[in-house]
PDB file of C-alpha atoms in Angstrom:
ATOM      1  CA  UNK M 161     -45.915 116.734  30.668  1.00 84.00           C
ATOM      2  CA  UNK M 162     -44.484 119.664  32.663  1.00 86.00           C
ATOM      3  CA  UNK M 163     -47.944 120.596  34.128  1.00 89.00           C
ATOM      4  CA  UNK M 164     -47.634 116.928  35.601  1.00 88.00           C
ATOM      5  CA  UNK M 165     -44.104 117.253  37.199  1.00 90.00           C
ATOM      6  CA  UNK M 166     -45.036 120.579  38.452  1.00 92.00           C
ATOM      7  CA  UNK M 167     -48.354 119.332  39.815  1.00 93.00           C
ATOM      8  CA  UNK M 168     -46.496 115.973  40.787  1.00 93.00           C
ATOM      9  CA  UNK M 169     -43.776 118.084  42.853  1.00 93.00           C
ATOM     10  CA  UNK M 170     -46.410 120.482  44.601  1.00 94.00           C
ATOM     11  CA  UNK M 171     -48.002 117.175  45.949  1.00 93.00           C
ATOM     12  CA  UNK M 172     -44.827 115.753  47.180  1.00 93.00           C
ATOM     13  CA  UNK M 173     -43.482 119.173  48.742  1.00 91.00           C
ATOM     14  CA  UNK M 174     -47.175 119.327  50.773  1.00 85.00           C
ATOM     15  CA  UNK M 175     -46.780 115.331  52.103  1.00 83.00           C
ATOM     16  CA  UNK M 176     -43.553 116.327  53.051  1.00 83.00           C
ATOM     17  CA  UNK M 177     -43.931 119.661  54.536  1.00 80.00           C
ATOM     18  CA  UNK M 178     -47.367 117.682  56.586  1.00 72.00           C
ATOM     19  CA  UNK M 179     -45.117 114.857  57.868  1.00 71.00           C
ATOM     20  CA  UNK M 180     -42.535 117.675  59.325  1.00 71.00           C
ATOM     21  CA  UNK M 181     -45.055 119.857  60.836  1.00 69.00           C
ATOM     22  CA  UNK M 182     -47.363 116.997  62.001  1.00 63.00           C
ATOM     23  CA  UNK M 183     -50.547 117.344  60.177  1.00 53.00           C
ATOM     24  CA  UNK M 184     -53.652 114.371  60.034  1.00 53.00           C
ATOM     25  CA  UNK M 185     -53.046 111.928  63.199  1.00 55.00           C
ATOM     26  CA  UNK M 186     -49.690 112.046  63.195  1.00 53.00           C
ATOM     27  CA  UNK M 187     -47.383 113.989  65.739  1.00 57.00           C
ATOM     28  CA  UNK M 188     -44.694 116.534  64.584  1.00 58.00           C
ATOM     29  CA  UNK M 189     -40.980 115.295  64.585  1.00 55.00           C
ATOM     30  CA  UNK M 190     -39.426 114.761  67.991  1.00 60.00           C
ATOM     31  CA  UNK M 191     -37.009 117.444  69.022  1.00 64.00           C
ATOM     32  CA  UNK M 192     -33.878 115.426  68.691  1.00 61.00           C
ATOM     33  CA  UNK M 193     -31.911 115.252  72.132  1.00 64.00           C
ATOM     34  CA  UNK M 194     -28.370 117.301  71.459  1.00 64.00           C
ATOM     35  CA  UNK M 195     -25.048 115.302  71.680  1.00 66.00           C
ATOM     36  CA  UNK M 196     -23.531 115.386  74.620  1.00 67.00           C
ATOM     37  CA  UNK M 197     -19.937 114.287  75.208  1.00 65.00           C
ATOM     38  CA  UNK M 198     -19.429 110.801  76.480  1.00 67.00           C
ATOM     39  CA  UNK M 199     -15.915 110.245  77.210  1.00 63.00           C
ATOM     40  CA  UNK M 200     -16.044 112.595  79.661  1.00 72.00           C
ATOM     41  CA  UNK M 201     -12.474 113.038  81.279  1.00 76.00           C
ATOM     42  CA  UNK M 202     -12.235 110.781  84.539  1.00 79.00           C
ATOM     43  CA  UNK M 203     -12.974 112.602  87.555  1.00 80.00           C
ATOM     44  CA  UNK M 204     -11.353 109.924  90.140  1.00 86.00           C
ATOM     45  CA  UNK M 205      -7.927 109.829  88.934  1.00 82.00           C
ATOM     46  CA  UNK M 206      -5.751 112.004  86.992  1.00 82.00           C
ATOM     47  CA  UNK M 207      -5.909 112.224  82.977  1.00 80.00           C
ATOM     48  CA  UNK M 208      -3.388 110.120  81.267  1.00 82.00           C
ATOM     49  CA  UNK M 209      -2.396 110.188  77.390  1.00 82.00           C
ATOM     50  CA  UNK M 210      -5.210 108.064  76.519  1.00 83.00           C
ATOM     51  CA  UNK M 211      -7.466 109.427  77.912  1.00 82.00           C
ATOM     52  CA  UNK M 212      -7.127 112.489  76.166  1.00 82.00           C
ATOM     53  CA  UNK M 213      -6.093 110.812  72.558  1.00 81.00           C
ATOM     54  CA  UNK M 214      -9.764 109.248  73.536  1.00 81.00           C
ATOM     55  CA  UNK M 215     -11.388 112.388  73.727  1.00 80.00           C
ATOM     56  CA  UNK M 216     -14.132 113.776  71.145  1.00 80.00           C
ATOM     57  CA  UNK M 217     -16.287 116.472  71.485  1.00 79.00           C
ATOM     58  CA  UNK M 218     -19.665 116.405  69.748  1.00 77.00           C
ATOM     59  CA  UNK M 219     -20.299 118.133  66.415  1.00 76.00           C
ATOM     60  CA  UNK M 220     -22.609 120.978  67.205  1.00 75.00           C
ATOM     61  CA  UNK M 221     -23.922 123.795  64.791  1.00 74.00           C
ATOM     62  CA  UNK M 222     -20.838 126.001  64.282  1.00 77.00           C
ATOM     63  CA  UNK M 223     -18.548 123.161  65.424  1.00 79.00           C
ATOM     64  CA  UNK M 224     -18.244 121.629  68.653  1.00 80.00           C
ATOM     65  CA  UNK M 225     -20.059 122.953  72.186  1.00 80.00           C
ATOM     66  CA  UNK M 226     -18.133 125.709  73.901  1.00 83.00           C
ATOM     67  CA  UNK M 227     -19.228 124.269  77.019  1.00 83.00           C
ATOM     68  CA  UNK M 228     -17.549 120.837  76.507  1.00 84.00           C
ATOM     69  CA  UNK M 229     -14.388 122.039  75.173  1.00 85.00           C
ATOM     70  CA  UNK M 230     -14.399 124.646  77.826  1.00 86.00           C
ATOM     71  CA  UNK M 231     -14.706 121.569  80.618  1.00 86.00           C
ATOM     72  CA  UNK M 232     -12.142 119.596  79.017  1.00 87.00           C
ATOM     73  CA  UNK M 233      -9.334 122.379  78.480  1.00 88.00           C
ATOM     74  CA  UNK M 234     -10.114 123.748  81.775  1.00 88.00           C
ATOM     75  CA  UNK M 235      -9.734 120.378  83.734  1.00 88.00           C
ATOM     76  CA  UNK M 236      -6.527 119.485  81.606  1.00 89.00           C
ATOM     77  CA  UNK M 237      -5.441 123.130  82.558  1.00 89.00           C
ATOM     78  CA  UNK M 238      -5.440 122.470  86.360  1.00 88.00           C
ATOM     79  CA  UNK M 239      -4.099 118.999  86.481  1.00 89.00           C
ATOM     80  CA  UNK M 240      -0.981 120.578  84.434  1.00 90.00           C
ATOM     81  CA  UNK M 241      -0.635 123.315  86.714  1.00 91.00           C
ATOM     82  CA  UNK M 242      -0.602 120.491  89.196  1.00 91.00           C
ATOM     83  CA  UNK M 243       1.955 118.555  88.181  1.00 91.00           C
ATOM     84  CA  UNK M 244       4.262 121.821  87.311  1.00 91.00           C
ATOM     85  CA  UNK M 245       3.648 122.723  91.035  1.00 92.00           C
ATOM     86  CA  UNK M 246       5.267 119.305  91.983  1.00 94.00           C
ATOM     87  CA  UNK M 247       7.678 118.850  89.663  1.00 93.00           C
ATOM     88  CA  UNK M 248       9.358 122.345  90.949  1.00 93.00           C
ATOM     89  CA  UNK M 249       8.534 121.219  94.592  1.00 95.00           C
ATOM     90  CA  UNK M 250      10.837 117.897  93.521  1.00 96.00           C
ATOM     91  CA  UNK M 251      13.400 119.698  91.475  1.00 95.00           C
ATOM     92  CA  UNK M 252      13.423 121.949  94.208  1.00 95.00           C
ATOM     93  CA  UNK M 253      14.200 119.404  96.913  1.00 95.00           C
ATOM     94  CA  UNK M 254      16.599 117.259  94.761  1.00 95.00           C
ATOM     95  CA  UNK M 255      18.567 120.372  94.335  1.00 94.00           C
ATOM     96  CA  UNK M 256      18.890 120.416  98.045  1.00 92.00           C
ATOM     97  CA  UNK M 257      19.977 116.944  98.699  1.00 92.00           C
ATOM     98  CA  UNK M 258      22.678 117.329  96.292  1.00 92.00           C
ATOM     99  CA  UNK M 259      23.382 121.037  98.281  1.00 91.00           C
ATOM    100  CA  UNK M 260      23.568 118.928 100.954  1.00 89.00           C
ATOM    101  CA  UNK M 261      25.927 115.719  99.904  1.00 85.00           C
ATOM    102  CA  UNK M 262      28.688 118.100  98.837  1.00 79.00           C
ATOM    103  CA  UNK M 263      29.103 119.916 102.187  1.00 67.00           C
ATOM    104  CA  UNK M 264      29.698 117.368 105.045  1.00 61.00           C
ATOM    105  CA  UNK M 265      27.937 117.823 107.503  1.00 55.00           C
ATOM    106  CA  UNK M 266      29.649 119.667 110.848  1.00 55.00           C
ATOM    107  CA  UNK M 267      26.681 118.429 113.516  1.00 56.00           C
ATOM    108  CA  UNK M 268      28.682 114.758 114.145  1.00 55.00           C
ATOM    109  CA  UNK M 269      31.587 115.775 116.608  1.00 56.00           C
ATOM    110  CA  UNK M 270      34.727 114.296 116.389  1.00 54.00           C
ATOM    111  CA  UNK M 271      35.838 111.273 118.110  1.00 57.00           C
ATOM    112  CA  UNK M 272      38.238 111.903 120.771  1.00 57.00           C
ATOM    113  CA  UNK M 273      41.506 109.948 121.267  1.00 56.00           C
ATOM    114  CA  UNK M 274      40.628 109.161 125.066  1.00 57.00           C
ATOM    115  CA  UNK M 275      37.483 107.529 123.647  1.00 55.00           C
ATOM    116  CA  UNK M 276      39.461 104.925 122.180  1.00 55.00           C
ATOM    117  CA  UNK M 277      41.164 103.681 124.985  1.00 56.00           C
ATOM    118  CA  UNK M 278      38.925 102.998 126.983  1.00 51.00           C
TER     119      UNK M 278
END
């Protein structure tokens, strides 16, 4: 009985080990394509919360592709660094409207008296 399980389990290591590397008329397994990410960030408009909550990276060997994450973080990086540019540039000119509503302005001259009757 165990000469016929270990004869039974050489046979069925060799089929399998012929299907993998491709022996008789059949090919050898396809390479299989690697995952690529799909919801890519959009490149016409800026990223919103969706978009990122959308966002998964494909599973890779050791985790997910450097390259992918890399493109993601990288694109989120500049559009932040974009908006933090114009949020100062607004803050910045807000704080100069209100600079300017609490001194009156001196370029208006003052009406003379003679104006008036006339």
């Amino acid at each position: 009985m165990f000469l016929f399980l270990v004869v039974a389990l050489a046979v069925v290591v060799g089929a399998v080990t012929l299907a993998v590397v491709g022996g008789g008329d059949n090919a050898p397994l396809p390479e299989a394509a690697p995952e690529r990410l799909q919801d890519s960030l959009p490149p016409d408009r800026p990223v919103s919360r969706a978009d990122v909550d959308r966002l998964r990276f494909p599973l890779a060997a050791r985790g997910y592709r450097m390259a992918d994450v890399d493109d993601a973080l990288g694109r989120l990086a500049a559009e932040l660094a974009e908006r933090d540019a114009r949020i100062t540039d607004l803050e910045s000119a807000l704080a100069g409207a209100r600079a300017a509503g609490e001194h009156p302005s001196m370029d208006k001259p003052a009406a003379h008296p003679e104006d008036d009757q006339r």
